[in-house]
Amino acid sequence: MSRSDSRTRLSSRGRTGNAATAPAVFQAAALLLGYPDGDWPRRPRTVRETVARLPGPEIRLLLSFCDRTEREDPLTLAARYVATFDRSRRRCLYLTYYTDGDTRRRGAALARIKAEYRAHGWLPPDDELPDFLPLMLEFAARVPAAGTALLTEHRAAVEVLRYALEAHRSPYADLLRAVCRCLPGPAPASREEALRLTRTGPPTEAVGLDVPSPFPTRPRPHDEGARR
């Protein structure tokens, strides 16, 4: 994900309310939900400088996350990221896993997302699955109408992840809260309702036949240190 033009892509549309700030929130969350590699301190600073004057509680949630993580040691934050997202099926960043699990139909769901990207002239990296939440958020920031519709289609999975992060007492929960506030329509009233909307939660039965893993397609640089 390119950082050089992140400040431009995070800019306000000049209006007020969730519809105006949603693209900025989506891009900020995409940046902050990515793996915290060597450029980490720059990302929360960029988000803070860009969104600080925008209105709304979703902006305060983004700034709260920045406050909690901006000065944290990058290696510590990287280990926490791995433990939070890469080691738990309850807190998976790959949204079709919540609805399709390790089943054959997940491949079709991934193909549909990739086709939506291509239909709008956007080509994500080849080394990441198209349902990776930061990718979907960046698409929504760049193509707000189609991207917001795609996120809303997968809202139940986003909400399940939000509930899981809240239960884990993770600072990343603030990012999911901010994203959910920008999605149109009513939110699930409870974790149980969100799980029901994802067809009673992630299925665990695999059918074989080249099922994509719900976890990262490439190892994190600090995985070995995180295991210690």
Short mmCIF file of C-alpha atoms in Angstrom, two decimals, residues 4-224:
data_model
loop_
_atom_site.label_atom_id
_atom_site.label_comp_id
_atom_site.label_asym_id
_atom_site.label_seq_id
_atom_site.Cartn_x
_atom_site.Cartn_y
_atom_site.Cartn_z
CA SER A 4 3.45 8.73 -0.46
CA ASP A 5 0.02 10.02 -1.36
CA SER A 6 -1.75 8.92 1.83
CA ARG A 7 -2.30 12.48 3.03
CA THR A 8 -4.05 13.35 -0.25
CA ARG A 9 -6.25 10.26 -0.10
CA LEU A 10 -7.15 11.04 3.51
CA SER A 11 -8.43 14.52 2.66
CA SER A 12 -11.97 15.61 3.49
CA ARG A 13 -14.64 16.00 0.85
CA GLY A 14 -15.57 19.39 2.31
CA ARG A 15 -18.87 18.28 3.80
CA THR A 16 -19.95 17.28 7.27
CA GLY A 17 -21.29 14.05 8.68
CA ASN A 18 -20.44 10.41 8.12
CA ALA A 19 -20.95 10.56 4.34
CA ALA A 20 -18.32 13.29 4.13
CA THR A 21 -15.77 11.80 6.49
CA ALA A 22 -16.24 8.12 5.57
CA PRO A 23 -13.54 8.02 2.83
CA ALA A 24 -11.02 9.60 5.22
CA VAL A 25 -11.99 7.18 7.98
CA PHE A 26 -11.70 4.20 5.65
CA GLN A 27 -8.26 5.26 4.40
CA ALA A 28 -7.02 6.00 7.91
CA ALA A 29 -8.25 2.63 9.17
CA ALA A 30 -6.61 0.91 6.18
CA LEU A 31 -3.27 2.49 7.05
CA LEU A 32 -3.54 1.74 10.76
CA LEU A 33 -4.78 -1.85 10.34
CA GLY A 34 -1.81 -2.77 8.17
CA TYR A 35 1.11 -4.64 9.67
CA PRO A 36 3.21 -2.15 11.71
CA ASP A 37 6.50 -2.35 9.84
CA GLY A 38 9.41 0.11 9.78
CA ASP A 39 7.34 3.12 8.74
CA TRP A 40 4.93 2.71 11.65
CA PRO A 41 5.51 5.95 13.56
CA ARG A 42 4.82 7.93 10.38
CA ARG A 43 1.39 6.34 9.80
CA PRO A 44 -0.37 7.47 13.00
CA ARG A 45 1.24 10.88 12.64
CA THR A 46 -0.09 11.20 9.08
CA VAL A 47 -3.55 10.16 10.22
CA ARG A 48 -3.52 12.60 13.13
CA GLU A 49 -2.35 15.54 11.01
CA THR A 50 -4.94 14.83 8.32
CA VAL A 51 -8.11 14.03 10.23
CA ALA A 52 -7.70 16.06 13.43
CA ARG A 53 -9.95 18.90 12.21
CA LEU A 54 -12.67 16.68 10.79
CA PRO A 55 -15.91 16.35 12.79
CA GLY A 56 -17.52 13.30 14.29
CA PRO A 57 -17.09 10.60 16.91
CA GLU A 58 -15.46 8.29 14.37
CA ILE A 59 -12.60 10.79 14.10
CA ARG A 60 -12.17 10.78 17.88
CA LEU A 61 -11.93 6.99 17.77
CA LEU A 62 -9.13 7.17 15.19
CA LEU A 63 -7.28 9.75 17.28
CA SER A 64 -7.72 7.62 20.40
CA PHE A 65 -6.00 4.72 18.64
CA CYS A 66 -3.18 7.02 17.52
CA ASP A 67 -2.75 8.29 21.08
CA ARG A 68 -2.40 4.73 22.38
CA THR A 69 0.02 3.44 19.76
CA GLU A 70 1.98 6.32 18.23
CA ARG A 71 4.85 6.15 20.72
CA GLU A 72 4.78 2.41 21.26
CA ASP A 73 7.89 0.44 20.38
CA PRO A 74 7.37 -0.90 16.81
CA LEU A 75 8.62 -4.39 17.70
CA THR A 76 6.21 -4.60 20.63
CA LEU A 77 3.37 -3.39 18.45
CA ALA A 78 4.28 -5.85 15.71
CA ALA A 79 4.23 -8.75 18.17
CA ARG A 80 0.84 -7.61 19.44
CA TYR A 81 -0.47 -7.35 15.88
CA VAL A 82 0.56 -10.93 15.14
CA ALA A 83 -0.97 -12.20 18.38
CA THR A 84 -4.17 -10.25 17.75
CA PHE A 85 -4.87 -11.02 14.11
CA ASP A 86 -2.65 -13.83 12.85
CA ARG A 87 -3.02 -16.28 15.75
CA SER A 88 -6.78 -16.19 16.31
CA ARG A 89 -9.60 -17.33 14.08
CA ARG A 90 -11.93 -15.13 16.12
CA ARG A 91 -10.02 -12.01 15.07
CA CYS A 92 -9.28 -12.74 11.43
CA LEU A 93 -8.83 -9.77 9.05
CA TYR A 94 -10.03 -11.83 6.05
CA LEU A 95 -13.75 -11.13 5.94
CA THR A 96 -15.03 -14.03 3.84
CA TYR A 97 -13.67 -16.42 6.43
CA TYR A 98 -16.52 -15.39 8.73
CA THR A 99 -19.17 -16.22 6.15
CA ASP A 100 -17.56 -19.06 4.21
CA GLY A 101 -14.80 -20.47 6.39
CA ASP A 102 -12.56 -23.17 4.94
CA THR A 103 -15.09 -24.20 2.30
CA ARG A 104 -15.19 -24.34 -1.47
CA ARG A 105 -17.61 -21.43 -1.73
CA ARG A 106 -15.02 -19.08 -0.27
CA GLY A 107 -13.11 -19.15 -3.55
CA ALA A 108 -16.18 -17.85 -5.37
CA ALA A 109 -16.61 -15.10 -2.76
CA LEU A 110 -12.99 -14.01 -3.22
CA ALA A 111 -13.42 -14.00 -7.00
CA ARG A 112 -16.46 -11.74 -6.70
CA ILE A 113 -14.54 -9.22 -4.62
CA LYS A 114 -11.62 -9.24 -7.05
CA ALA A 115 -14.03 -8.74 -9.96
CA GLU A 116 -15.53 -5.72 -8.19
CA TYR A 117 -12.07 -4.21 -7.81
CA ARG A 118 -11.29 -4.77 -11.47
CA ALA A 119 -14.63 -3.34 -12.59
CA HIS A 120 -13.57 -0.04 -11.05
CA GLY A 121 -10.02 -0.11 -12.38
CA TRP A 122 -8.35 -0.98 -9.09
CA LEU A 123 -5.77 -3.74 -8.88
CA PRO A 124 -4.72 -4.76 -5.36
CA PRO A 125 -1.41 -6.54 -4.67
CA ASP A 126 -1.13 -10.08 -6.00
CA ASP A 127 0.37 -11.34 -2.72
CA GLU A 128 -2.70 -10.55 -0.61
CA LEU A 129 -6.21 -12.00 -0.65
CA PRO A 130 -8.88 -9.56 -1.86
CA ASP A 131 -10.99 -9.88 1.30
CA PHE A 132 -8.19 -8.53 3.52
CA LEU A 133 -9.94 -5.77 5.45
CA PRO A 134 -7.27 -3.06 4.91
CA LEU A 135 -7.53 -3.65 1.14
CA MET A 136 -11.32 -3.39 1.22
CA LEU A 137 -11.07 -0.20 3.26
CA GLU A 138 -8.62 1.36 0.82
CA PHE A 139 -10.94 0.47 -2.06
CA ALA A 140 -13.81 2.16 -0.19
CA ALA A 141 -11.65 5.25 0.29
CA ARG A 142 -10.74 5.43 -3.39
CA VAL A 143 -14.14 4.40 -4.81
CA PRO A 144 -16.58 5.46 -2.08
CA ALA A 145 -19.91 4.32 -3.57
CA ALA A 146 -18.82 0.86 -4.71
CA GLY A 147 -16.43 0.36 -1.80
CA THR A 148 -18.96 1.31 0.85
CA ALA A 149 -21.48 -1.04 -0.76
CA LEU A 150 -18.90 -3.85 -0.65
CA LEU A 151 -18.11 -3.21 3.01
CA THR A 152 -21.83 -3.07 3.81
CA GLU A 153 -22.31 -6.42 2.06
CA HIS A 154 -19.74 -7.83 4.51
CA ARG A 155 -20.91 -5.77 7.48
CA ALA A 156 -21.79 -8.77 9.63
CA ALA A 157 -18.18 -9.99 9.40
CA VAL A 158 -16.86 -6.51 10.23
CA GLU A 159 -19.14 -6.36 13.27
CA VAL A 160 -18.12 -9.83 14.44
CA LEU A 161 -14.49 -8.73 14.27
CA ARG A 162 -15.36 -5.55 16.20
CA TYR A 163 -17.00 -7.55 18.98
CA ALA A 164 -14.01 -9.91 19.11
CA LEU A 165 -11.54 -7.03 19.41
CA GLU A 166 -13.62 -5.41 22.13
CA ALA A 167 -13.70 -8.68 24.07
CA HIS A 168 -9.91 -8.92 23.63
CA ARG A 169 -9.56 -5.35 24.98
CA SER A 170 -7.55 -4.48 21.91
CA PRO A 171 -6.82 -0.88 20.91
CA TYR A 172 -7.67 -1.97 17.36
CA ALA A 173 -11.32 -2.09 18.45
CA ASP A 174 -11.40 1.71 18.12
CA LEU A 175 -10.59 1.40 14.42
CA LEU A 176 -13.40 -1.10 13.86
CA ARG A 177 -15.81 1.11 15.81
CA ALA A 178 -14.89 4.05 13.58
CA VAL A 179 -15.42 2.00 10.41
CA CYS A 180 -18.75 0.62 11.59
CA ARG A 181 -20.03 4.12 12.38
CA CYS A 182 -19.47 5.04 8.71
CA LEU A 183 -21.47 2.14 7.27
CA PRO A 184 -25.07 2.85 6.26
CA GLY A 185 -28.04 1.13 7.81
CA PRO A 186 -28.57 -0.45 11.23
CA ALA A 187 -25.83 -2.40 12.96
CA PRO A 188 -26.46 -5.85 14.45
CA ALA A 189 -27.86 -5.39 17.93
CA SER A 190 -25.52 -7.94 19.50
CA ARG A 191 -22.60 -10.23 18.83
CA GLU A 192 -25.05 -13.11 18.59
CA GLU A 193 -27.04 -11.36 15.88
CA ALA A 194 -23.85 -10.55 13.98
CA LEU A 195 -22.80 -14.19 14.17
CA ARG A 196 -26.23 -15.28 12.97
CA LEU A 197 -25.94 -12.94 10.01
CA THR A 198 -22.66 -14.59 9.05
CA ARG A 199 -24.52 -17.93 8.90
CA THR A 200 -23.91 -18.78 12.58
CA GLY A 201 -20.21 -17.94 12.49
CA PRO A 202 -17.10 -19.24 10.74
CA PRO A 203 -17.55 -22.85 9.59
CA THR A 204 -14.65 -25.12 10.39
CA GLU A 205 -15.26 -28.01 8.02
CA ALA A 206 -12.83 -28.00 5.09
CA VAL A 207 -13.69 -29.65 1.82
CA GLY A 208 -10.17 -29.78 0.39
CA LEU A 209 -9.68 -28.56 -3.16
CA ASP A 210 -7.35 -25.58 -2.78
CA VAL A 211 -9.14 -23.71 0.00
CA PRO A 212 -7.46 -20.33 0.68
CA SER A 213 -6.04 -19.93 4.16
CA PRO A 214 -7.76 -17.27 6.31
CA PHE A 215 -4.35 -16.16 7.56
CA PRO A 216 -1.67 -14.07 5.82
CA THR A 217 -0.36 -15.21 2.46
CA ARG A 218 3.19 -14.24 3.48
CA PRO A 219 4.99 -14.45 6.85
CA ARG A 220 5.26 -11.37 9.02
CA PRO A 221 8.85 -10.17 9.51
CA HIS A 222 8.70 -10.54 13.27
CA ASP A 223 6.72 -13.77 13.61
CA GLU A 224 9.63 -15.62 15.21
#
